[in-house]
Tab-separated table of C-alpha atoms in Angstrom:
chain	number	residue	atom	x	y	z
A	189	MET	CA	17.038	20.582	8.553
A	190	ARG	CA	15.522	19.031	11.358
A	191	LEU	CA	14.170	15.602	11.665
A	192	THR	CA	9.924	15.330	11.335
A	193	VAL	CA	7.524	12.444	11.281
A	194	THR	CA	3.761	13.122	10.670
A	195	THR	CA	1.693	9.950	10.860
A	196	PHE	CA	-1.426	8.376	11.932
A	197	VAL	CA	-1.990	6.243	14.453
A	198	SER	CA	-5.378	4.508	16.188
A	199	LEU	CA	-5.343	5.189	19.725
A	200	ASP	CA	-3.815	1.474	20.683
A	201	GLY	CA	-0.943	2.735	18.282
A	202	VAL	CA	-1.497	1.084	15.197
A	203	LEU	CA	-0.433	3.099	11.948
A	204	GLN	CA	-1.443	0.697	9.333
A	205	SER	CA	-3.022	1.388	6.207
A	206	PRO	CA	-5.261	3.568	7.580
A	207	GLY	CA	-6.404	5.314	4.195
A	208	GLY	CA	-7.191	2.530	2.345
A	209	PRO	CA	-8.113	-1.126	2.220
A	210	GLN	CA	-5.420	-2.085	0.149
A	211	GLU	CA	-2.665	0.922	1.611
A	212	ASP	CA	-1.310	-2.319	3.620
A	213	PRO	CA	-3.511	-5.547	4.019
A	214	SER	CA	-0.438	-7.944	5.444
A	215	ASP	CA	-0.971	-10.182	7.598
A	216	GLY	CA	-3.991	-10.639	6.690
A	217	PHE	CA	-4.875	-6.971	8.407
A	218	GLY	CA	-8.851	-6.128	7.177
A	219	LEU	CA	-9.365	-2.765	8.852
A	220	GLY	CA	-8.381	-0.990	6.333
A	221	GLY	CA	-9.490	2.801	5.773
A	222	TRP	CA	-10.087	2.802	9.330
A	223	LEU	CA	-8.951	7.485	9.699
A	224	VAL	CA	-11.908	8.360	6.502
A	225	PRO	CA	-14.857	8.547	9.593
A	226	TYR	CA	-12.279	11.169	11.109
A	227	VAL	CA	-11.776	12.931	8.403
A	228	ASP	CA	-13.451	16.622	8.334
A	229	GLU	CA	-12.285	20.594	7.864
A	230	GLY	CA	-10.638	20.220	12.214
A	231	PHE	CA	-8.297	17.515	10.490
A	232	GLY	CA	-6.935	19.852	7.281
A	233	GLY	CA	-6.651	22.010	10.053
A	234	ILE	CA	-4.031	20.644	11.963
A	235	ALA	CA	-2.489	18.991	8.859
A	236	GLY	CA	-2.132	20.500	6.159
A	237	PRO	CA	0.136	23.716	8.240
A	238	TRP	CA	2.251	20.801	8.696
A	239	PHE	CA	3.420	21.153	5.722
A	240	ASP	CA	4.652	24.851	5.478
A	241	ASP	CA	7.935	23.695	6.863
A	242	ALA	CA	8.849	20.947	4.305
A	243	ASP	CA	11.925	22.148	2.531
A	244	ALA	CA	12.454	18.283	1.308
A	245	PHE	CA	10.725	14.825	2.527
A	246	LEU	CA	12.121	11.517	3.101
A	247	LEU	CA	9.813	8.618	2.402
A	248	GLY	CA	9.491	5.238	2.809
A	249	ARG	CA	9.434	3.471	-0.752
A	250	ARG	CA	5.757	1.902	-0.047
A	251	THR	CA	4.323	5.268	1.223
A	252	HIS	CA	6.542	6.954	-1.763
A	253	GLN	CA	4.629	4.284	-3.987
A	254	LEU	CA	1.762	5.280	-2.895
A	255	MET	CA	2.011	8.943	-2.965
A	256	ALA	CA	3.255	9.361	-6.056
A	257	ALA	CA	-0.199	7.763	-7.544
A	258	HIS	CA	-1.646	10.334	-6.066
A	259	TRP	CA	-0.203	13.634	-5.740
A	260	PRO	CA	0.982	13.908	-9.540
A	261	LEU	CA	-2.546	14.223	-10.382
A	262	VAL	CA	-3.365	16.932	-7.688
A	263	THR	CA	-2.321	20.447	-9.316
A	264	ASP	CA	-4.152	22.796	-7.334
A	265	PRO	CA	-1.639	25.716	-7.053
A	266	ALA	CA	-3.364	26.118	-3.552
A	267	ASP	CA	-3.609	23.095	-2.699
A	268	THR	CA	-0.320	23.855	-0.374
A	269	ALA	CA	0.699	20.115	0.396
A	270	ALA	CA	0.260	18.955	-3.789
A	271	THR	CA	2.394	21.578	-4.272
A	272	LYS	CA	5.429	20.768	-2.211
A	273	LEU	CA	5.305	16.518	-2.412
A	274	ASN	CA	5.262	17.909	-6.632
A	275	SER	CA	8.246	20.665	-5.936
A	276	LEU	CA	10.570	19.523	-3.606
A	277	PRO	CA	13.263	16.813	-3.070
A	278	LYS	CA	11.717	13.257	-1.882
A	279	TYR	CA	14.425	11.137	-0.782
A	280	VAL	CA	13.344	7.478	-1.333
A	281	PRO	CA	15.670	4.300	1.540
A	282	SER	CA	15.924	1.825	-1.401
A	283	THR	CA	18.121	-1.753	-1.365
A	284	THR	CA	17.340	-2.320	-4.352
A	285	GLY	CA	17.109	0.649	-6.318
A	286	GLN	CA	13.578	0.686	-7.504
A	287	VAL	CA	11.162	3.243	-6.993
A	288	ALA	CA	8.196	4.598	-8.393
A	289	ASP	CA	8.229	7.178	-10.756
A	290	TRP	CA	7.796	10.807	-9.090
A	291	ALA	CA	9.883	13.911	-10.780
A	292	GLY	CA	12.532	15.252	-7.859
A	293	THR	CA	12.780	11.767	-6.264
A	294	GLN	CA	16.357	10.818	-5.402
A	295	VAL	CA	17.548	6.573	-4.298
A	296	LEU	CA	19.464	6.405	-1.260
A	297	THR	CA	20.981	3.082	-1.422
A	298	GLY	CA	23.703	3.342	1.221
A	299	ASP	CA	23.499	3.535	4.953
A	300	LEU	CA	20.570	5.096	5.795
A	301	ALA	CA	21.691	6.174	9.524
A	302	ALA	CA	24.644	8.124	7.208
A	303	GLU	CA	22.429	9.026	4.280
A	304	VAL	CA	19.982	10.562	6.327
A	305	THR	CA	22.541	12.166	8.970
A	306	ALA	CA	23.536	14.068	5.513
A	307	LEU	CA	20.257	15.146	4.732
A	308	LYS	CA	19.706	16.858	7.913
A	309	GLN	CA	22.853	18.739	7.850
A	310	LEU	CA	21.686	20.371	3.840
A	311	PRO	CA	20.403	23.610	4.433
A	312	GLY	CA	16.456	24.264	4.840
A	313	ARG	CA	13.785	23.663	7.767
A	314	ALA	CA	11.990	20.832	7.919
A	315	LEU	CA	12.994	17.587	6.390
A	316	GLN	CA	9.387	15.601	6.306
A	317	VAL	CA	8.825	11.803	6.848
A	318	HIS	CA	5.019	10.843	5.657
A	319	GLY	CA	4.027	7.195	6.918
A	320	SER	CA	6.381	5.438	6.195
A	321	GLY	CA	6.677	3.211	9.398
A	322	ARG	CA	9.023	0.851	9.009
A	323	LEU	CA	11.340	3.771	8.059
A	324	VAL	CA	10.651	5.671	11.020
A	325	ARG	CA	11.275	2.751	13.274
A	326	SER	CA	14.946	2.680	11.639
A	327	LEU	CA	15.189	6.650	12.689
A	328	LEU	CA	13.693	6.207	15.941
A	329	ALA	CA	16.283	3.315	16.687
A	330	HIS	CA	19.238	6.199	15.720
A	331	ASP	CA	17.525	9.110	17.497
A	332	LEU	CA	17.315	10.562	14.235
A	333	VAL	CA	14.059	12.065	14.476
A	334	ASP	CA	13.520	16.041	16.015
A	335	GLU	CA	9.754	15.719	15.841
A	336	LEU	CA	7.185	13.771	15.470
A	337	ARG	CA	3.632	15.245	14.564
A	338	LEU	CA	0.769	12.576	15.516
A	339	LEU	CA	-2.775	12.576	14.876
A	340	THR	CA	-4.213	9.913	16.882
A	341	PHE	CA	-8.304	8.786	15.740
A	342	PRO	CA	-10.325	7.437	18.284
A	343	VAL	CA	-10.907	4.214	16.935
A	344	VAL	CA	-8.743	1.222	18.365
A	345	LEU	CA	-8.225	-1.722	16.182
A	346	GLY	CA	-6.642	-4.720	18.166
A	347	ARG	CA	-4.205	-5.556	15.783
A	348	GLY	CA	-1.938	-4.574	12.898
A	349	LYS	CA	1.415	-2.739	12.650
A	350	ARG	CA	2.336	-0.235	15.744
A	351	LEU	CA	4.102	2.778	15.277
A	352	PHE	CA	6.009	1.735	18.693
A	353	GLU	CA	7.157	-2.270	18.252
A	354	PRO	CA	8.363	-4.514	21.043
A	355	GLY	CA	11.796	-2.851	20.661
A	356	THR	CA	11.813	0.790	20.420
A	357	VAL	CA	14.584	2.746	22.085
A	358	PRO	CA	13.553	4.007	24.914
A	359	ALA	CA	13.216	8.460	24.267
A	360	ALA	CA	11.751	11.163	26.125
A	361	TRP	CA	9.720	13.810	24.043
A	362	ARG	CA	9.152	16.680	24.736
A	363	LEU	CA	5.016	18.707	24.121
A	364	THR	CA	4.968	20.956	22.138
A	365	ASP	CA	1.957	21.781	20.229
A	366	VAL	CA	-1.743	19.989	21.073
A	367	ARG	CA	-5.195	20.267	19.041
A	368	SER	CA	-8.578	18.570	18.622
A	369	THR	CA	-11.572	18.118	15.878
A	370	PRO	CA	-14.632	18.397	15.989
A	371	ALA	CA	-14.411	14.407	15.587
A	372	GLY	CA	-12.049	13.826	17.790
A	373	VAL	CA	-8.872	13.706	16.374
A	374	ILE	CA	-5.968	14.711	18.609
A	375	GLY	CA	-2.905	16.103	17.003
A	376	HIS	CA	0.373	16.487	18.892
A	377	THR	CA	3.828	18.191	18.583
A	378	TYR	CA	6.646	16.079	20.149
A	379	ALA	CA	10.417	17.405	20.176
A	380	PHE	CA	12.598	14.811	21.153
A	381	ALA	CA	13.694	15.391	24.851
A	382	GLY	CA	16.700	12.364	25.118
A	383	ARG	CA	16.805	9.343	27.085
A	384	PRO	CA	13.437	9.014	29.615
A	385	ALA	CA	13.672	10.375	33.421
A	386	ALA	CA	12.821	8.257	35.985
A	387	GLY	CA	12.210	8.974	39.855
A	388	ASP	CA	10.077	7.325	42.114
A	389	ILE	CA	7.120	7.848	45.173
A	390	GLY	CA	6.562	6.824	47.641
A	391	ILE	CA	4.002	7.158	51.111
A	392	ASP	CA	5.368	9.693	53.510
A	393	ALA	CA	4.385	9.568	57.542
A	394	ASP	CA	0.847	11.271	57.306
A	395	GLY	CA	0.142	8.311	54.408
A	396	ARG	CA	0.235	10.733	51.398
A	397	GLU	CA	2.187	10.166	48.374
A	398	GLU	CA	5.011	12.153	47.685
A	399	LEU	CA	8.163	12.609	45.082
A	400	LEU	CA	11.338	10.825	46.740
A	401	SER	CA	13.808	11.282	44.108
A	402	VAL	CA	14.095	11.782	39.828
A	403	SER	CA	17.083	10.873	38.148
A	404	SER	CA	18.504	11.439	34.653
């Protein structure tokens, strides 16, 4: 399976507590629920189909807890997200082995990189990560993410936990799809493309910019 990450971010990259004030108020974050004003049919039109290729989920402990309190209550068979989340395997890394009770959940207590590498070798399409900021940063550090699915909201928060914190391993990503909603939410899909290339831009004899070199 390829590993995909789906997450919501502000224009300045914050992913903390998007759906409500009590999701993650740690470090005094008081802006929770910042995505709610932008949720419309267009939002569902982007995020909903992203569940179609899911064959398993990999969730951080906190995200799993939040989802376990909501999705088992959604029983509409036409709701793809609910059907997938409630029926497919859910893997949760936990050093204590303690996670919320949700059918299909399996706890991962070993080395994260080794455990996830083994999961990716299982047959299937997508091993999906949703939210789970701390887990995602660990996966990025080990080059385990194959695809980023970002929903970027037109709001700047100025503080809060970010998807790409200082020290993130440099990486290049190739844009494979982009969509937008009337409320200004942009859905980007990126495929991992290895390490960033670098180049040099100079000025030619006529005073025009020119690309001097590009190196990988």
